[in-house]
XYZ file of C-alpha atoms in Angstrom:
424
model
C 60.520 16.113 -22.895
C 62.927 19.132 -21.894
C 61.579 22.735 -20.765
C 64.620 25.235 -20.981
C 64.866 26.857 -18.101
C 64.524 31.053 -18.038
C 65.222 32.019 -15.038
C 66.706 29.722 -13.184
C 65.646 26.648 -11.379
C 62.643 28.044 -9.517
C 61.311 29.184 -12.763
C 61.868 25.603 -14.732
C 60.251 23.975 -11.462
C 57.469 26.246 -11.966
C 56.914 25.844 -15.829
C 56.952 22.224 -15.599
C 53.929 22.256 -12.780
C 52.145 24.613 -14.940
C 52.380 21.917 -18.030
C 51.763 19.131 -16.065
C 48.744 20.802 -14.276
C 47.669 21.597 -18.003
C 47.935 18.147 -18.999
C 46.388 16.953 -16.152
C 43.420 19.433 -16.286
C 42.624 18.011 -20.244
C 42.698 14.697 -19.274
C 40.265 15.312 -16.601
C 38.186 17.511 -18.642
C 37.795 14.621 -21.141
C 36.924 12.094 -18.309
C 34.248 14.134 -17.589
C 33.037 14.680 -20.894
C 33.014 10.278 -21.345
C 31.420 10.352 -18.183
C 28.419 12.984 -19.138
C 28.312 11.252 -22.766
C 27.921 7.575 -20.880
C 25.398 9.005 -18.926
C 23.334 10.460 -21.302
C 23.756 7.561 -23.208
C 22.479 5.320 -19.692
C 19.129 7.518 -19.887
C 18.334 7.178 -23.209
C 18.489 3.699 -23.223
C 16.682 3.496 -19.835
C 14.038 5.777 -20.490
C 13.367 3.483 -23.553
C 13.376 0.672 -21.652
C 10.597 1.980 -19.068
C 8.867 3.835 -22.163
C 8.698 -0.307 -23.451
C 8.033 -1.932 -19.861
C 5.367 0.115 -18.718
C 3.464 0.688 -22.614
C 4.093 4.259 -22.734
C 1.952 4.665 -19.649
C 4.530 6.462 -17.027
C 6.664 9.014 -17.664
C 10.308 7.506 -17.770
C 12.284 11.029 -16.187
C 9.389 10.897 -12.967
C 10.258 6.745 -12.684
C 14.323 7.452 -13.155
C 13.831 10.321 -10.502
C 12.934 8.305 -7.668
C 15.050 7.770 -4.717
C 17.695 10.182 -5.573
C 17.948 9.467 -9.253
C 19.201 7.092 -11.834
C 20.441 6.990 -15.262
C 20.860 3.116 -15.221
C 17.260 1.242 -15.510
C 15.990 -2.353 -16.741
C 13.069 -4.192 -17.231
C 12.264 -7.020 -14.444
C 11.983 -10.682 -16.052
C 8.596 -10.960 -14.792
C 6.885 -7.396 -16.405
C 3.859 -7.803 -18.916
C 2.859 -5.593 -21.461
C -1.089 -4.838 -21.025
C -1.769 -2.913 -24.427
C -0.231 -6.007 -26.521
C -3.939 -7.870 -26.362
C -5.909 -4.841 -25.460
C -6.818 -6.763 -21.936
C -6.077 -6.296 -18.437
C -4.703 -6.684 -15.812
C -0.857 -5.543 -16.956
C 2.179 -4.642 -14.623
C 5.553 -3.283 -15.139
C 9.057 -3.897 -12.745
C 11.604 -1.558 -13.083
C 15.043 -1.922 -11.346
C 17.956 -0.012 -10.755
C 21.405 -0.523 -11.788
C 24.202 -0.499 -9.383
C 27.764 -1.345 -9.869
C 28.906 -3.525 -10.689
C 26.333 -4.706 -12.421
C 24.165 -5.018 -9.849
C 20.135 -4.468 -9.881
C 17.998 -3.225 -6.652
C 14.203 -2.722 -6.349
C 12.929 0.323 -7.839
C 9.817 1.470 -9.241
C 6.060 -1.384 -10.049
C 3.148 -0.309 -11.668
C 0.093 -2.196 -12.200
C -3.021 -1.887 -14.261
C -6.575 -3.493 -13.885
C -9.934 -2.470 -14.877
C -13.527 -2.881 -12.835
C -14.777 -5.933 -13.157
C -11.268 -6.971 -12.295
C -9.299 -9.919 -13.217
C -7.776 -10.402 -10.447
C -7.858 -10.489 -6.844
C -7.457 -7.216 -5.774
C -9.046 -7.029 -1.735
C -8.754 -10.317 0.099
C -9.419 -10.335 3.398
C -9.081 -13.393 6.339
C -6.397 -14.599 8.341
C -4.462 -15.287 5.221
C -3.933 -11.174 5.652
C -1.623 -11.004 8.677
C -0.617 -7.420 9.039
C 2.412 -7.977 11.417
C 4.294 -10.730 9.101
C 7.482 -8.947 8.890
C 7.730 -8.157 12.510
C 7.453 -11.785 13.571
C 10.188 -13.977 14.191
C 10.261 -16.236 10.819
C 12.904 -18.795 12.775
C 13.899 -20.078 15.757
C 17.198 -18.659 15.610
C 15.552 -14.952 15.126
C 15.415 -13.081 18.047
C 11.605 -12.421 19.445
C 10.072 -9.190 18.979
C 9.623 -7.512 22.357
C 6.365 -6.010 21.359
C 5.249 -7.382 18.020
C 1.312 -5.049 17.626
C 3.611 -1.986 18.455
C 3.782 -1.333 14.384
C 2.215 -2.520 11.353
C 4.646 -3.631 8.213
C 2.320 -0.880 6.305
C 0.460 2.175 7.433
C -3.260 2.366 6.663
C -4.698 3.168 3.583
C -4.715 7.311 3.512
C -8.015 8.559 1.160
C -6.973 10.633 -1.762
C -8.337 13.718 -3.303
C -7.703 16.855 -4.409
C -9.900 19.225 -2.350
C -8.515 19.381 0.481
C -11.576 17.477 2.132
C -10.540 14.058 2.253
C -12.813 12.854 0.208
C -11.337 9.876 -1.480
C -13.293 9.144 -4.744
C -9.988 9.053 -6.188
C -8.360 6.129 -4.540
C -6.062 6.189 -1.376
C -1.997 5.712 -0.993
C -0.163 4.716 2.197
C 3.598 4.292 3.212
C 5.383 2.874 -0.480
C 2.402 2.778 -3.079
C -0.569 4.618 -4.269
C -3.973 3.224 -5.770
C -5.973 5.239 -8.200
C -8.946 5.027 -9.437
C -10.582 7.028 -12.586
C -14.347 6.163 -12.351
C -15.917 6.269 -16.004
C -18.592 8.588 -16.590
C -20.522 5.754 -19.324
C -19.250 2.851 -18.921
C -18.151 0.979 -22.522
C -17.394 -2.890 -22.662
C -18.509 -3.307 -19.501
C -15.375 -1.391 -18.084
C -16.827 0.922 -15.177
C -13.476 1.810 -13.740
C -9.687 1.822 -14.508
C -7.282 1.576 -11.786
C -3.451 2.117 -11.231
C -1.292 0.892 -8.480
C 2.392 2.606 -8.433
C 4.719 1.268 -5.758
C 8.435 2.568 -4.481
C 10.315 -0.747 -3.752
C 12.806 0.615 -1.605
C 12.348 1.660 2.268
C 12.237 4.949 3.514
C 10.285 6.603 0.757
C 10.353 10.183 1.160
C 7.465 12.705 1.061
C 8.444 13.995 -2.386
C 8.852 10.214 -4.188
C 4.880 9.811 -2.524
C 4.183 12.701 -4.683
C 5.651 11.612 -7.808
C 4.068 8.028 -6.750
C 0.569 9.878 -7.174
C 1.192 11.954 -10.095
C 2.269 9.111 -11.642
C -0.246 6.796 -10.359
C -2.750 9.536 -11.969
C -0.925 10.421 -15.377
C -1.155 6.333 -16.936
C -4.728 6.084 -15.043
C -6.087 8.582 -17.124
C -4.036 7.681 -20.540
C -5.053 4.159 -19.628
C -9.039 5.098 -19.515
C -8.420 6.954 -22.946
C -7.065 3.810 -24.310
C -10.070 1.853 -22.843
C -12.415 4.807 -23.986
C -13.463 5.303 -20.541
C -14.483 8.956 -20.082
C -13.868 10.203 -16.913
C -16.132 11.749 -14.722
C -13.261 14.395 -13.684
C -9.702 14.557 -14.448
C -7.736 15.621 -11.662
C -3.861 16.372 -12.079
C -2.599 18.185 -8.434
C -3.465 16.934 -5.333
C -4.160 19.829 -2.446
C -2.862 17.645 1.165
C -0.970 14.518 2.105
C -1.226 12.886 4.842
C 2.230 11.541 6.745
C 1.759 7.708 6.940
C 1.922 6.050 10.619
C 2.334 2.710 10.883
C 2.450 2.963 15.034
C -1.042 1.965 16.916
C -2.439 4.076 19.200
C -4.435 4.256 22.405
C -7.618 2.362 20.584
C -9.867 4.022 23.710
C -8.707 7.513 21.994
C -9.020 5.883 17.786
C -10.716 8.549 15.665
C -11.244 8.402 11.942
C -11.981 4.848 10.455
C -11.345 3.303 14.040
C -13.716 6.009 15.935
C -16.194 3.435 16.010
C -14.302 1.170 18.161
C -13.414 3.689 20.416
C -17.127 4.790 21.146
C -17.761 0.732 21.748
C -15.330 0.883 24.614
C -17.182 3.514 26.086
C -20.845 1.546 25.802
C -19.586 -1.930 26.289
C -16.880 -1.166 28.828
C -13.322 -2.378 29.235
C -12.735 -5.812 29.028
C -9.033 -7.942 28.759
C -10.271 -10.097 26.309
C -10.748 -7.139 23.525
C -7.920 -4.815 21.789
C -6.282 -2.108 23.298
C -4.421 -0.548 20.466
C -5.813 0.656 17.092
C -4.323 1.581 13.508
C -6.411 4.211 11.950
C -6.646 6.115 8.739
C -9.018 9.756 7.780
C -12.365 8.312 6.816
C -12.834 9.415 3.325
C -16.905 10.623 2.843
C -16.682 9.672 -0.559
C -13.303 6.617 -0.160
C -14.041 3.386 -2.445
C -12.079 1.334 0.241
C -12.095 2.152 4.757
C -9.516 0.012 6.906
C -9.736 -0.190 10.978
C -6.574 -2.390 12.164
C -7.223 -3.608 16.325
C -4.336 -5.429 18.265
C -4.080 -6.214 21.520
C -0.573 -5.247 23.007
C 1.787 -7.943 25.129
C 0.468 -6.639 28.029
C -3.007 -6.775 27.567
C -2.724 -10.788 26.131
C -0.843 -11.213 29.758
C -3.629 -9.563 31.427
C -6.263 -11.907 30.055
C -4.254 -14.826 29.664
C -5.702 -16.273 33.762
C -8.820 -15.675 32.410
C -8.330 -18.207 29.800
C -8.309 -21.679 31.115
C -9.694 -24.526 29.807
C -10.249 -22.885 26.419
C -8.457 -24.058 23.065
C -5.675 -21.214 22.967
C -2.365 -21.387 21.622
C 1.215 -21.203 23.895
C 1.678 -17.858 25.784
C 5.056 -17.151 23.651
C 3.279 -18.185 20.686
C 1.239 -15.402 20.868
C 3.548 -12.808 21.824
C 6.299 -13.815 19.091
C 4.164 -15.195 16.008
C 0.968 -14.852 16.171
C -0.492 -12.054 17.791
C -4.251 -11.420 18.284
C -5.445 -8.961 16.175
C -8.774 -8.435 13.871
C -9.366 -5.671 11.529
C -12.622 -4.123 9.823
C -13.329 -3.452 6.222
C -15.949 -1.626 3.703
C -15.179 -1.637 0.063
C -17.968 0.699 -1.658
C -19.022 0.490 -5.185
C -16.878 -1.461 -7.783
C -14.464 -2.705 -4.867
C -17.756 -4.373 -3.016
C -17.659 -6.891 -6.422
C -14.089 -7.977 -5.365
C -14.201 -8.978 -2.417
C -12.370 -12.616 -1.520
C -12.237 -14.194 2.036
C -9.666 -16.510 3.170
C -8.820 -18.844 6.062
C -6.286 -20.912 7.281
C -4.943 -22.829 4.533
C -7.785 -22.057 2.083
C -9.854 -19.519 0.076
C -13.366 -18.863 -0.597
C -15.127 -17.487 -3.605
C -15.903 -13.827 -4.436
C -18.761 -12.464 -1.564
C -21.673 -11.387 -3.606
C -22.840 -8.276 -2.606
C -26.311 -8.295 -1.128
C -25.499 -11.474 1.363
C -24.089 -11.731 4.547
C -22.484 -14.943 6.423
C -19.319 -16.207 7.368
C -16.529 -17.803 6.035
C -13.794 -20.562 7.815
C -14.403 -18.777 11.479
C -12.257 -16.161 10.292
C -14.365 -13.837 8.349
C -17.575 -12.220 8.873
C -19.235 -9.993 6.365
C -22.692 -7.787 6.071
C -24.156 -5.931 2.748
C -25.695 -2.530 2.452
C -26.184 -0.555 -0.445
C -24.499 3.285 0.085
C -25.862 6.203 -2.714
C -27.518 3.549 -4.709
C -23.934 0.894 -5.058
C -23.533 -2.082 -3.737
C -21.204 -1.947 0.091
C -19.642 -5.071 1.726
C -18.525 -4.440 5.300
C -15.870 -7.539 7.037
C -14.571 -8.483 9.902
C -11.353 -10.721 9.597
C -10.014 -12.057 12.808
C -6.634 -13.838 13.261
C -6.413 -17.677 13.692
C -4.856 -17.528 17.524
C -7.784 -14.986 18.276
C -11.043 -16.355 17.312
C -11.589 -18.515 19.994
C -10.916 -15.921 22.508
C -12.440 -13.176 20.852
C -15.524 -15.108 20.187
C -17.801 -14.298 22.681
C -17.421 -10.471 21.796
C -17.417 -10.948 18.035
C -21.135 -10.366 17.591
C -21.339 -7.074 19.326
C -18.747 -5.849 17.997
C -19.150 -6.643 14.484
C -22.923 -5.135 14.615
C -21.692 -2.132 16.550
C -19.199 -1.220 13.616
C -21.904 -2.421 10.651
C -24.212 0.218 12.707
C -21.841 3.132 12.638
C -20.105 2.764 9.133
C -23.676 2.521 7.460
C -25.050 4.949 9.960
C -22.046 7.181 8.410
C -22.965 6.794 4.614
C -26.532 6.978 5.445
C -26.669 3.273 3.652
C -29.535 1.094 3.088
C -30.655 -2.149 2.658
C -28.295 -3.779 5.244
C -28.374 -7.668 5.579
C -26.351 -9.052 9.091
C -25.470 -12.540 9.505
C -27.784 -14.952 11.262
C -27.672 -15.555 14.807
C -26.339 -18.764 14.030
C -23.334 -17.515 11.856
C -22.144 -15.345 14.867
C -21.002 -16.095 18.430
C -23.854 -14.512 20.430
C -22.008 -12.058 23.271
C-alpha cells in the first residue's frame, strides 16, 4: 500500500505512523475484546461447574474470588454430590486452572449432619500436631526446633457478638467449621455442620472471611433442605481472631491452656513436664476447646540425665521426629457423641459419653454433663512421651478435668480409676 506524500517526507513518515498506530490500536482493541469474551465465557462455565460440585450450596463468585481470583475452575475427581440420595456426609473439591492447563488446590467444602457419619474428632497419638515440621527422610535436613510451631493454629471460637462465645462453631489458619444447631430436631438430625477450607498457604484475613460467610450461607440452606430449623440465623460475624500457630511461654498460657499454667504454679516446675503451650479464646458457649503442650529442645535436654534406665527413645529421635507433646480436649454436646481414640497403629470405638477409662496408653478420657448435654474431656499423649510423662499424667489430667468442668459449672463427672492412671 502507497500513502502520497503532502508535504514532503516528514509528513509521509508521519501519516504512515499514524495508520500503522491505527491498525495496530484495532487489532489490540479486538484482542482485548477475545480476551474479555473468553473470560466471561471461563466464569460461566466455572461458576456452573461449582454451582454442580458443591449442589447449589456455595456461592460460585465468593469460591472463584479466593486467593486473588479466578475465572478458570473444575471439579476434583474425588467430589460427591450430598443432595443426590438426600444423605450425608457430602464434600465438594474445587481447583484452579493455571496455564497451561494446569490445576492447583483451591477451595473444599464438606457437609455432615449430628449423629455424624463419619469420624469427625479423633484424638490419640495417631493426631501428631507437628507432622509437617518433622524430617520425613533421612536425607531432610533436621528441624532445629521442631515444638517451636504447630502445622495449624488452634481452633479460634466463632460468634457473632463480639463475646467469644462459640455456639456457632470455630475456624483457625485455612478452614472454618460451622455449626447450625436445630431448634426441633426432625429425623433424628440435631445439627448440620459445614467445613470450608482454602487449600493454598498464606490465606489472607479477607479469604477467612469469605471462608465463614461461606461456611455459614450452605449451613443454613443445607438445614432448610434437612428441615432443620435453626435456633438463630446469623449472617455477619462482629471479631476475628489472627491465627498463631507459635507456642508460648506455657507458665504465662491463658485461654483454653490457663489451666496448665495455674498447675505450674501449684505443682511446681519440673523437667519432665511441658514448657511451651498453644492456646486458643475459650469460647463460654464453644461445642469443641483445644490446649496443645510441648516441651521445647531444651527442656527434653534438661531432663534427658534424669532419664536413665527408663524405656525412652534416642535423644535425636526426639528432637527430629518425634517430639513429646500431649494435648487436652472437651467436645460439648453433639461433638461429645463423636468422639474416637487412637493409638499406635490402631483405633478404638466411639467413647460413650457418661464413661471414663483409657485407651492404648495414649488416651485418657472423663465424662461430665455441661447445661444438661453430654461433655467428654481427653488427654492424648504422644507415643515417645508416655513413659516419661507418666508419673505426672494423673495430676495433671484431674487438675484440667477440675478446671474445665469447674468453668461450665458441669455435673455428673466420672474420672478414670486409679488403676487406669499412673498415680503421681
Amino acid at each position: 500500500m502507497r500513502f502520497p506524500a503532502r508535504g514532503g517526507r516528514l509528513r509521509d513518515a508521519f501519516n504512515r505512523c499514524v495508520a500503522l498506530t491505527a491498525v495496530v490500536g484495532l487489532a489490540l482493541s479486538g484482542w482485548a475484546v477475545w480476551l474479555e469474551a473468553e473470560e466471561h465465557r471461563d466464569r460461566r462455565v466455572s461458576r456452573a461447574r461449582i454451582t454442580d460440585a458443591c449442589a447449589g450450596l456455595a456461592d460460585p463468585d465468593r469460591v472463584l474470588g479466593l486467593h486473588g481470583g479466578t475465572a478458570r475452575a473444575v471439579q476434583g475427581s474425588d467430589a460427591t454430590q450430598w443432595f443426590t440420595k438426600d444423605t450425608t456426609p457430602g464434600r465438594c473439591v474445587i481447583y484452579r486452572v493455571g496455564e497451561p492447563g494446569t490445576t492447583y488446590g483451591h477451595f473444599e467444602m464438606e457437609v455432615w449432619t449430628n449423629p455424624a457419619e463419619l469420624e469427625t474428632n479423633v484424638v490419640g497419638a495417631a493426631v501428631h500436631p507437628f507432622l509437617q515440621q518433622s524430617r520425613s527422610d533421612l536425607t531432610a535436613p533436621a528441624p532445629l526446633d521442631v515444638t517451636r510451631r504447630a502445622d495449624h493454629s488452634p481452633d479460634y471460637p466463632l460468634d457473632n457478638s463480639g463475646e467469644d462465645d462459640g455456639r456457632l462453631g470455630h475456624y483457625n489458619d485455612d478452614s472454618v467449621t460451622f455449626k447450625v444447631t436445630c431448634e426441633k430436631p426432625k429425623n433424628d438430625i440435631t445439627s448440620v455442620n459445614v467445613r470450608t477450607k482454602a487449600d493454598y498457604d498464606d490465606v489472607s484475613f479477607t479469604d477467612r472471611l469469605t471462608l465463614i460467610e461461606l461456611a455459614a450461607g450452605a449451613a443454613y440452606k443445607a438445614a432448610d433442605h434437612f428441615r432443620c430449623t435453626p435456633e438463630a440465623r446469623h449472617s455477619s460475624f462482629a471479631r476475628l481472631w489472627i491465627p498463631d500457630p507459635e507456642l508460648k511461654d506455657a507458665a504465662s498460657a491463658e485461654g483454653s491452656c490457663r489451666w496448665y499454667a495455674d498447675f505450674l504454679r501449684a505443682e511446681g516446675d519440673d523437667a519432665r513436664l511441658p514448657d511451651r503451650a498453644l492456646a486458643s479464646p475459650a469460647g463460654e458457649h464453644s461445642f469443641k476447646e483445644t490446649c496443645l503442650l510441648a516441651a521445647s529442645p531444651a527442656r527434653v535436654k534438661r531432663a534427658w540425665p534424669t532419664l536413665s534406665g527408663e524405656s525412652v527413645p534416642d535423644l535425636d529421635h526426639v528432637l527430629d521426629d518425634s517430639p513429646w507433646h500431649l494435648q487436652t480436649d472437651s467436645f460439648f454436646g453433639d461433638e461429645a457423641r463423636e468422639v474416637t481414640p487412637t493409638g499406635f497403629g490402631d483405633r478404638g470405638s466411639r467413647i460413650e459419653p457418661g464413661t471414663a477409662g483409657q485407651f492404648s496408653g495414649s488416651v485418657w478420657w472423663a465424662s461430665s454433663t455441661c447445661a444438661g448435654e453430654p461433655a467428654v474431656h481427653t488427654l492424648s499423649v504422644s507415643t515417645s512421651y508416655a513413659d516419661v510423662a507418666g508419673p505426672h499424667l494423673r495430676a495433671l489430667f484431674r487438675s484440667y478435668v477440675d478446671r474445665v468442668t469447674a468453668a461450665r459449672d458441669c455435673e455428673n463427672i466420672t474420672f478414670p480409676s486409679p488403676s487406669d492412671l499412673p498415680s503421681a
